Amino acid sequence: MEYNFTEIERKWREYWKKHDTYKAVIDKSKPKYYVLDMFPYPSGAGLHVGHPLGYIASDIFSRYKTLKGFNVLHPMGYDAFGLPAEQYAIQTGTHPAITTEKNINKYREQLDNLGFSFDWSREVRTSDPKYYKWTQWTFIQLFNSYYCNQAQKARPISELVKIFASQGTKGLDLACTDDLSFTADEWNSWDEKKQQQVLMNYRLAYLADIPVNWCPKLGTVLANDEVVDGLSVRGGYPVERKKMRQWSLRITAYAQRLLDGLNTVDFPEPVKDIQNNWIGRSEGASVFFEIEGRSEKMEIFTTRPDTIFGVSFMVIAPEHDLALSLATDEYRAKVEEYVTWAKNRSDVERMAEKKVSGQMTGSYAINPFTKEHIPIFIADYVLIGYGTGAIMAVPAHDSRDFAFARHFNLPISQVVAKEGAEIVPTEQWTESFDSKDGILMNSDFLNGLRVKQAIKAMNDRIEEMGIGKRKVNYRLRDAIFSRQRYWGEPFPIYYKDGIPYPLDESKLPLELPEVDKYLPTETGEPPLARAKNWCTSEGYKYETSTMPGFAGSSAYYLRYTDPHNDEMIFSPEAVNYWQNVDLYIGGREHATGHLIYSRFWNKFLYDLGLVPNEEPYKKLINQGMIQGRSNFVYRVSSFEKMAEYKVWQLLKDKKLGVEFKQDYKDGKRRFDFYCDEKKILIEIKREHSLEKVAEAYSEYAKDKGYRILLISIFDVMNRIDVVEQKIKDLVAGGDVPEFEEGEAFVPINLFISKNIPGREEFTVPIHVDINIVSNDILDIEKFRQWRPDFNDAQFVLEDGKYICGWEIEKMSKSMYNVQNPDDLVERYGADTLRLYEMFLGPVEQAKPWDTNGIEGVARFIKKFWRMFHDEDNNFCISEEKATPAELKTLHNTIKKVTDDIERFSFNTCVSCFMICCNELGKCNKREILEPLCVLISPYAPHIAEELWHEFGHDTSVTKAQWPEYNEAYTKETTFTYPISFNGKMRFNLELPLDMDPKQIEETVMANDLTKKYTDGKQVAKVIVVPKKIVNIVVKG
RNA sequence: GCCCUGGUGGCGGAAUAGGUAGACGCGCUGGACUUAAAAUCCAGUGAUCAUUGCGAUCGUGCCGGUUCGACCCCGGCCCGGGGUACCA
C-alpha cells in the first residue's frame, strides 16, 4: 500500500476550508507579516506551470512565518478588467463580465488544487463595483489635488483656489502643465470657466491635449509601457502618435520621490535600474538664445552647458511651436514640407530607418557667449516631449549632432580634449568625442578647467547673466489615463458647459452601463457613448472613456487590509495594523508599469495621510520565467535524399573497394555518385522520373564511355540488398542492366528517431505534444492518435524506441509544450508539484520546465510517508529516545531549512529534506519525525497535515510551532581537515577541534601521507585555517 | 550602442564569508528481489590516461592578474537572456 495523495489532499483542502484555517484577523498580540503575490489577470487559457511558481514560494514563506509566530496576511484576487475579455466580447457579443467570471472560476479551481494558504475571504476583483468604487474615489482625490514643489507634497485644490484669490501665482512653485503667471486680481476677474481651465493646469488628474499613443486597431490610446517598438504589447498592432484630449495623471510631480524611494526598498537591483532609467533624471541647464531679428527667445535644455563655445547650430523638433514661424520666406515651403512629413511618420517607420534628416529654417540664433550667428534647423532627432524640444548642437561632442553636422556640412569645433591627448583637427574625425571628463579648450574663461568644474562655472555664469538657470529634467512622462474602451472603470466625471466636474462621492460607484455593442460609435466615440442615459440626473453627460488596466491594480494591496469596507477605502485601524507589504512576489515585466504606478499611487495616499508608509512594498522578488521544453519528431521530408544517404553508406570510404564521389558534376550534368576508376555513374530517382529520363541517360553514358545504373527509391527503401548486389556486380565488371522497371514508391509518413545517422539530412523537425512523450521517448500509439494525419505514421526506431529531440523555447500552445499543473496534480499530487517547482532551481532564475525530474520528488514523498508507516500502511511510530546521530541530523536540517527559507533559497531546502531522510534511514521515532513534519509543512502542507493528525493532534499543523534549533546536538569534537599541497587536496585527516594551529601543523607534518607528498621537496610554508583547511606549500 | 543578468557533468542545479568543485535529484550502467513487468533496494557515474594495485593529469565560457589557495576578487574578451534607445 502506498501513499494515497488524491484522497488525503482532498480531505485536508476540505478541512482547511471548513475551519477557515487561513483567515487572517487583526491580532495585536502578534507581529504582522504581509505576503503578497501580484494578482493575476484571469485569461481564458488558465494557469500553466509557470504561474504558480511565485505563488508556491510566497505560500511557503507565509506558512513559515505563521509557524514562526507571525500573524500573516496572504490574500489573493483578480486583476479582472482587461483587453482580452473585451476583444472576445467584440467578436462574440458575450459580455466581458461573463467571460471574466468564467475565467476566474477556472483560475480559482486551479489555485485551490495546489493547496495555497490564501485568505479567500479577502478576495478582490478590480471589476467589482464595490471595489472600483474606491478606484473612482481615489481618482476624485487626484482630481481635487495639486502638487506643491516646495512642500514636495500633494495638497487639496481648494487650498490653491484660496491662494490664487489672495496672491495669484506669486511665490508659488507648483507641478503644472504650462508655466503660468497671473495676479490675484486677474484670477478674481476670471469667470468660472476660465478659472476651471486654469486649475486644470495644476490638478494631479487632469484633462489635456497631449500627444498620445493611438492604436487604431484596438481603437484606444495606450500608455508608454503598453507600447513596445511602435506596436501594442497586447495584440501587436501598430501605434501612431496623435494629439488627443485625454485624462492624465501628473506622476512627473513625484519623479524625484519615486527615485529617492528606490534607495529605501529591497528590490532586485535590475528592477531598481529599470525604474531609474525609466524616470531618467538628468541635471543640466535651460538657456535662452536670442534669435536674429526677433523679439522672442529660444529656450533649450542641455546637460553640458560647458560646451556652449562649441555650439555650431541649433535644432528644434518638428512639433515645436516656433517651427513654422522661424521659416524665412526662402525656406517656408521646404520647412512646411518637412514638418508635415516628419509629423506623419509613425514610430515604427522612424525606428526602422535611422537616416539623418532635417531642414534649415533660414533663421539664426545668437550664441550668448561667442555672439556668433548660428543656423536653426528642424530635425526629428530632437523630441518635442523632452526638455524644451530644442537643443544647442555641439557636434564635436555629441554623436547625433556630429552625424547631423557631417550630413549638412556644418562646422565642428572641439572644446573638450582628453587629458594629454594630441589635438587632431575635427575634419579628420570619424566620430564625435563624447567626453564625460576632459579639459576644456577654445572656451574663453573655461579653458583649462575639468568638465565637472566647467559645468559649475558655466552654470554660475548663465545664472549671473540672467540668460538661463540650472534645471533638472526627467524622462518620465505623465501617465495617460484614458482608454477608449468598454471594459474598465468609468470615470466619475460629468461635463457641464464643457468643463469636467467630479461626481459627488455619495454617488459612487458609477457603474459600468450596458451597451449594445462593444465597439466605438460611428462618429468614433468610445463604446460608453452607446449607453442609454449616460448622464447625471440633471442631464449632464458622463465621461465616455474608461480607466486603464493599472488603475485597479495600483492600490489593491491596501484594499486587501479591509476589503469589505463600504464606508471608506480602508479603515485606519486595518491599514495601521497591516501596514505595507513585507514581501511582494511577481514578474519582472511589471517593473515600468504596475510597480511605478502603484508606488506613485501609494505616495499620493500617503500625502493625504491615509497610509502610514511612503513605499508600498518593502521587499520584492521576481520569480523567473519558466520556459517550455519542446519535443520534436523528425519526419522524412525527402525520400530521394534518404535513399541517396542509404546508398552512400554502401559506397563511401571505398567500402566496395573503389572510390566513389558524391554529387558528381560532369559538364552540365550532375549525378548522385561517380566512380572514376570504373567509370560508373549512379543516379537515384523516383520510378516515374527514371522512366522519363532513362533513355537520355543511357545515350549520354554511351557517348562518354560510362556505365550507368539507375536505381529507384522503392528499391533502396525495400530491397537495399538487391541494390547493393547490383553495384557490387557493376564494380566487378559484371553486366548489370542500366534500368529495370519496378514498383513506384508511395511516400509514407515516416519518422526517424533522433540519433539515427543521417537523420538531419532528410528530415524536418515537427513539434510534438510533450504530454505524449516521456523522458524524450515517444509514445507511438498516442502519437498516432494525436493527429488524424499521423494515424498511418511509421517509424525508424533506435533500440526499439523512438527518441525525440528537444529545445528550450517559450511555453506556448503552438509549440505543444504547455504543461498544465492540473495534470501533474492528478498524477503526482499537489505536494509533489509544489516541491518539484521549488526543486527546479532558484525562484528568481529563469529555467526550463522539464517533467523528467518530478519522479525523483514523487519518490521522495513516498519515502517520507513510509518513514511513518509500516508495510501495511499503518501509522507506526516509536516512542523510543532518539540517538545523538538522529538528533544531529534533525537539528542540522532545522538550521539549514530555517536559514534557507530566510534567504529565499527554496530549492536547497528540498535537497536538504532529501538528505535528511537519506541520513535517517529507517528511523521512525516521534522525537525526530514530529518536528520534521512541521518543518516540511510549508512545502508539502497536505501530507504534513495528515501525519500531524496521525500523531494525535487535533489542531492543524499550521497552528504548530517552528522547531527550535539546538546547537548542542550538532556540536562536533573533531573536524576532518582536507590536507592540500599547493592548493590541491590530497587526503583528509580527522583532528580534534580544540587543537591549536601549531599542534595541527605538527600533526599534519608528522603524518606518513604528508611525507609522501613532500618527499624530496622543500616545505616553504604551512597554512592552517582552523575548521577549514590545511595547505602545505612545497617547492622543487 | 548603453544598462542589467547569466555562463559549473548528458540534464536541472549545489558550493551562504576566497578554503575538499560537482551536494541533492534526473538520466544512464550494473546488480538484488520477481515466472515477468512495475515498484523497491544496493553499487557505480566530470573528462583523459593508467587500470595489477597505489593512482596521475586536466577541469566551473576564453585570456591574463592578485593569492599559500580563485566558480568566487581584479583587468581584457566571447556567447546566451532581459531592459532601453535619437532623452540633448
mmCIF file with all atom_site columns, N, CA and C in Angstrom, chain A residues 730-761:
data_model
loop_
_atom_site.group_PDB
_atom_site.id
_atom_site.type_symbol
_atom_site.label_atom_id
_atom_site.label_alt_id
_atom_site.label_comp_id
_atom_site.label_asym_id
_atom_site.label_entity_id
_atom_site.label_seq_id
_atom_site.pdbx_PDB_ins_code
_atom_site.Cartn_x
_atom_site.Cartn_y
_atom_site.Cartn_z
_atom_site.occupancy
_atom_site.B_iso_or_equiv
_atom_site.pdbx_formal_charge
_atom_site.auth_seq_id
_atom_site.auth_comp_id
_atom_site.auth_asym_id
_atom_site.auth_atom_id
_atom_site.pdbx_PDB_model_num
ATOM 1  N N  . LEU A 1 730 ? 28.490 -4.469 -60.713 1.00 0.00 ? 730 LEU A N  1
ATOM 2  C CA . LEU A 1 730 ? 28.932 -3.435 -61.638 1.00 0.00 ? 730 LEU A CA 1
ATOM 3  C C  . LEU A 1 730 ? 30.405 -3.113 -61.418 1.00 0.00 ? 730 LEU A C  1
ATOM 4  N N  . VAL A 1 731 ? 30.759 -2.991 -60.179 1.00 0.00 ? 731 VAL A N  1
ATOM 5  C CA . VAL A 1 731 ? 32.149 -2.688 -59.834 1.00 0.00 ? 731 VAL A CA 1
ATOM 6  C C  . VAL A 1 731 ? 33.051 -3.830 -60.277 1.00 0.00 ? 731 VAL A C  1
ATOM 7  N N  . ALA A 1 732 ? 32.544 -5.050 -60.121 1.00 0.00 ? 732 ALA A N  1
ATOM 8  C CA . ALA A 1 732 ? 33.331 -6.219 -60.509 1.00 0.00 ? 732 ALA A CA 1
ATOM 9  C C  . ALA A 1 732 ? 33.410 -6.369 -62.031 1.00 0.00 ? 732 ALA A C  1
ATOM 10 N N  . GLY A 1 733 ? 32.742 -5.488 -62.749 1.00 0.00 ? 733 GLY A N  1
ATOM 11 C CA . GLY A 1 733 ? 32.809 -5.519 -64.201 1.00 0.00 ? 733 GLY A CA 1
ATOM 12 C C  . GLY A 1 733 ? 31.707 -6.350 -64.819 1.00 0.00 ? 733 GLY A C  1
ATOM 13 N N  . GLY A 1 734 ? 30.778 -6.787 -64.004 1.00 0.00 ? 734 GLY A N  1
ATOM 14 C CA . GLY A 1 734 ? 29.688 -7.609 -64.500 1.00 0.00 ? 734 GLY A CA 1
ATOM 15 C C  . GLY A 1 734 ? 28.708 -6.815 -65.359 1.00 0.00 ? 734 GLY A C  1
ATOM 16 N N  . ASP A 1 735 ? 27.833 -7.556 -65.984 1.00 0.00 ? 735 ASP A N  1
ATOM 17 C CA . ASP A 1 735 ? 26.863 -6.934 -66.877 1.00 0.00 ? 735 ASP A CA 1
ATOM 18 C C  . ASP A 1 735 ? 25.568 -6.704 -66.101 1.00 0.00 ? 735 ASP A C  1
ATOM 19 N N  . VAL A 1 736 ? 25.337 -5.460 -65.755 1.00 0.00 ? 736 VAL A N  1
ATOM 20 C CA . VAL A 1 736 ? 24.161 -5.138 -64.954 1.00 0.00 ? 736 VAL A CA 1
ATOM 21 C C  . VAL A 1 736 ? 23.248 -4.254 -65.785 1.00 0.00 ? 736 VAL A C  1
ATOM 22 N N  . PRO A 1 737 ? 21.955 -4.601 -65.842 1.00 0.00 ? 737 PRO A N  1
ATOM 23 C CA . PRO A 1 737 ? 21.052 -3.750 -66.622 1.00 0.00 ? 737 PRO A CA 1
ATOM 24 C C  . PRO A 1 737 ? 21.017 -2.326 -66.057 1.00 0.00 ? 737 PRO A C  1
ATOM 25 N N  . GLU A 1 738 ? 21.012 -1.359 -66.969 1.00 0.00 ? 738 GLU A N  1
ATOM 26 C CA . GLU A 1 738 ? 21.041 0.034  -66.532 1.00 0.00 ? 738 GLU A CA 1
ATOM 27 C C  . GLU A 1 738 ? 19.820 0.402  -65.716 1.00 0.00 ? 738 GLU A C  1
ATOM 28 N N  . PHE A 1 739 ? 18.699 -0.112 -66.160 1.00 0.00 ? 739 PHE A N  1
ATOM 29 C CA . PHE A 1 739 ? 17.457 0.287  -65.500 1.00 0.00 ? 739 PHE A CA 1
ATOM 30 C C  . PHE A 1 739 ? 16.436 -0.814 -65.630 1.00 0.00 ? 739 PHE A C  1
ATOM 31 N N  . GLU A 1 740 ? 15.867 -1.213 -64.492 1.00 0.00 ? 740 GLU A N  1
ATOM 32 C CA . GLU A 1 740 ? 14.805 -2.210 -64.521 1.00 0.00 ? 740 GLU A CA 1
ATOM 33 C C  . GLU A 1 740 ? 13.540 -1.574 -63.997 1.00 0.00 ? 740 GLU A C  1
ATOM 34 N N  . GLU A 1 741 ? 12.480 -1.673 -64.763 1.00 0.00 ? 741 GLU A N  1
ATOM 35 C CA . GLU A 1 741 ? 11.222 -1.081 -64.306 1.00 0.00 ? 741 GLU A CA 1
ATOM 36 C C  . GLU A 1 741 ? 10.741 -1.836 -63.085 1.00 0.00 ? 741 GLU A C  1
ATOM 37 N N  . GLY A 1 742 ? 10.152 -1.100 -62.194 1.00 0.00 ? 742 GLY A N  1
ATOM 38 C CA . GLY A 1 742 ? 9.692  -1.753 -60.972 1.00 0.00 ? 742 GLY A CA 1
ATOM 39 C C  . GLY A 1 742 ? 8.511  -1.017 -60.385 1.00 0.00 ? 742 GLY A C  1
ATOM 40 N N  . GLU A 1 743 ? 8.342  -1.224 -59.089 1.00 0.00 ? 743 GLU A N  1
ATOM 41 C CA . GLU A 1 743 ? 7.197  -0.595 -58.426 1.00 0.00 ? 743 GLU A CA 1
ATOM 42 C C  . GLU A 1 743 ? 7.473  0.879  -58.157 1.00 0.00 ? 743 GLU A C  1
ATOM 43 N N  . ALA A 1 744 ? 6.383  1.636  -58.148 1.00 0.00 ? 744 ALA A N  1
ATOM 44 C CA . ALA A 1 744 ? 6.527  3.053  -57.809 1.00 0.00 ? 744 ALA A CA 1
ATOM 45 C C  . ALA A 1 744 ? 6.537  3.184  -56.291 1.00 0.00 ? 744 ALA A C  1
ATOM 46 N N  . PHE A 1 745 ? 7.338  4.110  -55.816 1.00 0.00 ? 745 PHE A N  1
ATOM 47 C CA . PHE A 1 745 ? 7.395  4.322  -54.361 1.00 0.00 ? 745 PHE A CA 1
ATOM 48 C C  . PHE A 1 745 ? 6.255  5.235  -53.922 1.00 0.00 ? 745 PHE A C  1
ATOM 49 N N  . VAL A 1 746 ? 5.468  4.753  -52.958 1.00 0.00 ? 746 VAL A N  1
ATOM 50 C CA . VAL A 1 746 ? 4.393  5.597  -52.423 1.00 0.00 ? 746 VAL A CA 1
ATOM 51 C C  . VAL A 1 746 ? 4.908  6.246  -51.140 1.00 0.00 ? 746 VAL A C  1
ATOM 52 N N  . PRO A 1 747 ? 5.011  7.554  -51.137 1.00 0.00 ? 747 PRO A N  1
ATOM 53 C CA . PRO A 1 747 ? 5.552  8.218  -49.939 1.00 0.00 ? 747 PRO A CA 1
ATOM 54 C C  . PRO A 1 747 ? 4.686  7.907  -48.721 1.00 0.00 ? 747 PRO A C  1
ATOM 55 N N  . ILE A 1 748 ? 5.326  7.712  -47.609 1.00 0.00 ? 748 ILE A N  1
ATOM 56 C CA . ILE A 1 748 ? 4.604  7.420  -46.381 1.00 0.00 ? 748 ILE A CA 1
ATOM 57 C C  . ILE A 1 748 ? 4.976  8.452  -45.332 1.00 0.00 ? 748 ILE A C  1
ATOM 58 N N  . ASN A 1 749 ? 4.223  8.445  -44.243 1.00 0.00 ? 749 ASN A N  1
ATOM 59 C CA . ASN A 1 749 ? 4.508  9.278  -43.091 1.00 0.00 ? 749 ASN A CA 1
ATOM 60 C C  . ASN A 1 749 ? 5.584  8.581  -42.285 1.00 0.00 ? 749 ASN A C  1
ATOM 61 N N  . LEU A 1 750 ? 6.834  8.918  -42.544 1.00 0.00 ? 750 LEU A N  1
ATOM 62 C CA . LEU A 1 750 ? 7.896  8.195  -41.880 1.00 0.00 ? 750 LEU A CA 1
ATOM 63 C C  . LEU A 1 750 ? 8.648  9.109  -40.918 1.00 0.00 ? 750 LEU A C  1
ATOM 64 N N  . PHE A 1 751 ? 8.823  8.637  -39.706 1.00 0.00 ? 751 PHE A N  1
ATOM 65 C CA . PHE A 1 751 ? 9.505  9.426  -38.679 1.00 0.00 ? 751 PHE A CA 1
ATOM 66 C C  . PHE A 1 751 ? 10.772 8.712  -38.231 1.00 0.00 ? 751 PHE A C  1
ATOM 67 N N  . ILE A 1 752 ? 11.836 9.475  -38.170 1.00 0.00 ? 752 ILE A N  1
ATOM 68 C CA . ILE A 1 752 ? 13.141 8.902  -37.878 1.00 0.00 ? 752 ILE A CA 1
ATOM 69 C C  . ILE A 1 752 ? 13.547 9.284  -36.458 1.00 0.00 ? 752 ILE A C  1
ATOM 70 N N  . SER A 1 753 ? 13.930 8.315  -35.699 1.00 0.00 ? 753 SER A N  1
ATOM 71 C CA . SER A 1 753 ? 14.367 8.571  -34.330 1.00 0.00 ? 753 SER A CA 1
ATOM 72 C C  . SER A 1 753 ? 15.605 9.480  -34.340 1.00 0.00 ? 753 SER A C  1
ATOM 73 N N  . LYS A 1 754 ? 15.743 10.255 -33.282 1.00 0.00 ? 754 LYS A N  1
ATOM 74 C CA . LYS A 1 754 ? 16.703 11.350 -33.250 1.00 0.00 ? 754 LYS A CA 1
ATOM 75 C C  . LYS A 1 754 ? 18.134 10.958 -33.606 1.00 0.00 ? 754 LYS A C  1
ATOM 76 N N  . ASN A 1 755 ? 18.598 9.827  -33.087 1.00 0.00 ? 755 ASN A N  1
ATOM 77 C CA . ASN A 1 755 ? 20.020 9.523  -33.245 1.00 0.00 ? 755 ASN A CA 1
ATOM 78 C C  . ASN A 1 755 ? 20.349 8.582  -34.396 1.00 0.00 ? 755 ASN A C  1
ATOM 79 N N  . ILE A 1 756 ? 19.342 8.375  -35.278 1.00 0.00 ? 756 ILE A N  1
ATOM 80 C CA . ILE A 1 756 ? 19.619 7.568  -36.468 1.00 0.00 ? 756 ILE A CA 1
ATOM 81 C C  . ILE A 1 756 ? 20.560 8.379  -37.363 1.00 0.00 ? 756 ILE A C  1
ATOM 82 N N  . PRO A 1 757 ? 21.695 7.780  -37.775 1.00 0.00 ? 757 PRO A N  1
ATOM 83 C CA . PRO A 1 757 ? 22.657 8.551  -38.571 1.00 0.00 ? 757 PRO A CA 1
ATOM 84 C C  . PRO A 1 757 ? 22.019 9.102  -39.856 1.00 0.00 ? 757 PRO A C  1
ATOM 85 N N  . GLY A 1 758 ? 22.404 10.285 -40.199 1.00 0.00 ? 758 GLY A N  1
ATOM 86 C CA . GLY A 1 758 ? 21.931 10.895 -41.434 1.00 0.00 ? 758 GLY A CA 1
ATOM 87 C C  . GLY A 1 758 ? 20.595 11.592 -41.310 1.00 0.00 ? 758 GLY A C  1
ATOM 88 N N  . ARG A 1 759 ? 19.956 11.438 -40.146 1.00 0.00 ? 759 ARG A N  1
ATOM 89 C CA . ARG A 1 759 ? 18.613 11.986 -39.934 1.00 0.00 ? 759 ARG A CA 1
ATOM 90 C C  . ARG A 1 759 ? 18.501 13.460 -40.328 1.00 0.00 ? 759 ARG A C  1
ATOM 91 N N  . GLU A 1 760 ? 19.521 14.236 -39.967 1.00 0.00 ? 760 GLU A N  1
ATOM 92 C CA . GLU A 1 760 ? 19.483 15.672 -40.243 1.00 0.00 ? 760 GLU A CA 1
ATOM 93 C C  . GLU A 1 760 ? 19.319 15.965 -41.729 1.00 0.00 ? 760 GLU A C  1
ATOM 94 N N  . GLU A 1 761 ? 19.804 15.032 -42.566 1.00 0.00 ? 761 GLU A N  1
ATOM 95 C CA . GLU A 1 761 ? 19.880 15.353 -43.988 1.00 0.00 ? 761 GLU A CA 1
ATOM 96 C C  . GLU A 1 761 ? 18.563 15.206 -44.721 1.00 0.00 ? 761 GLU A C  1
#
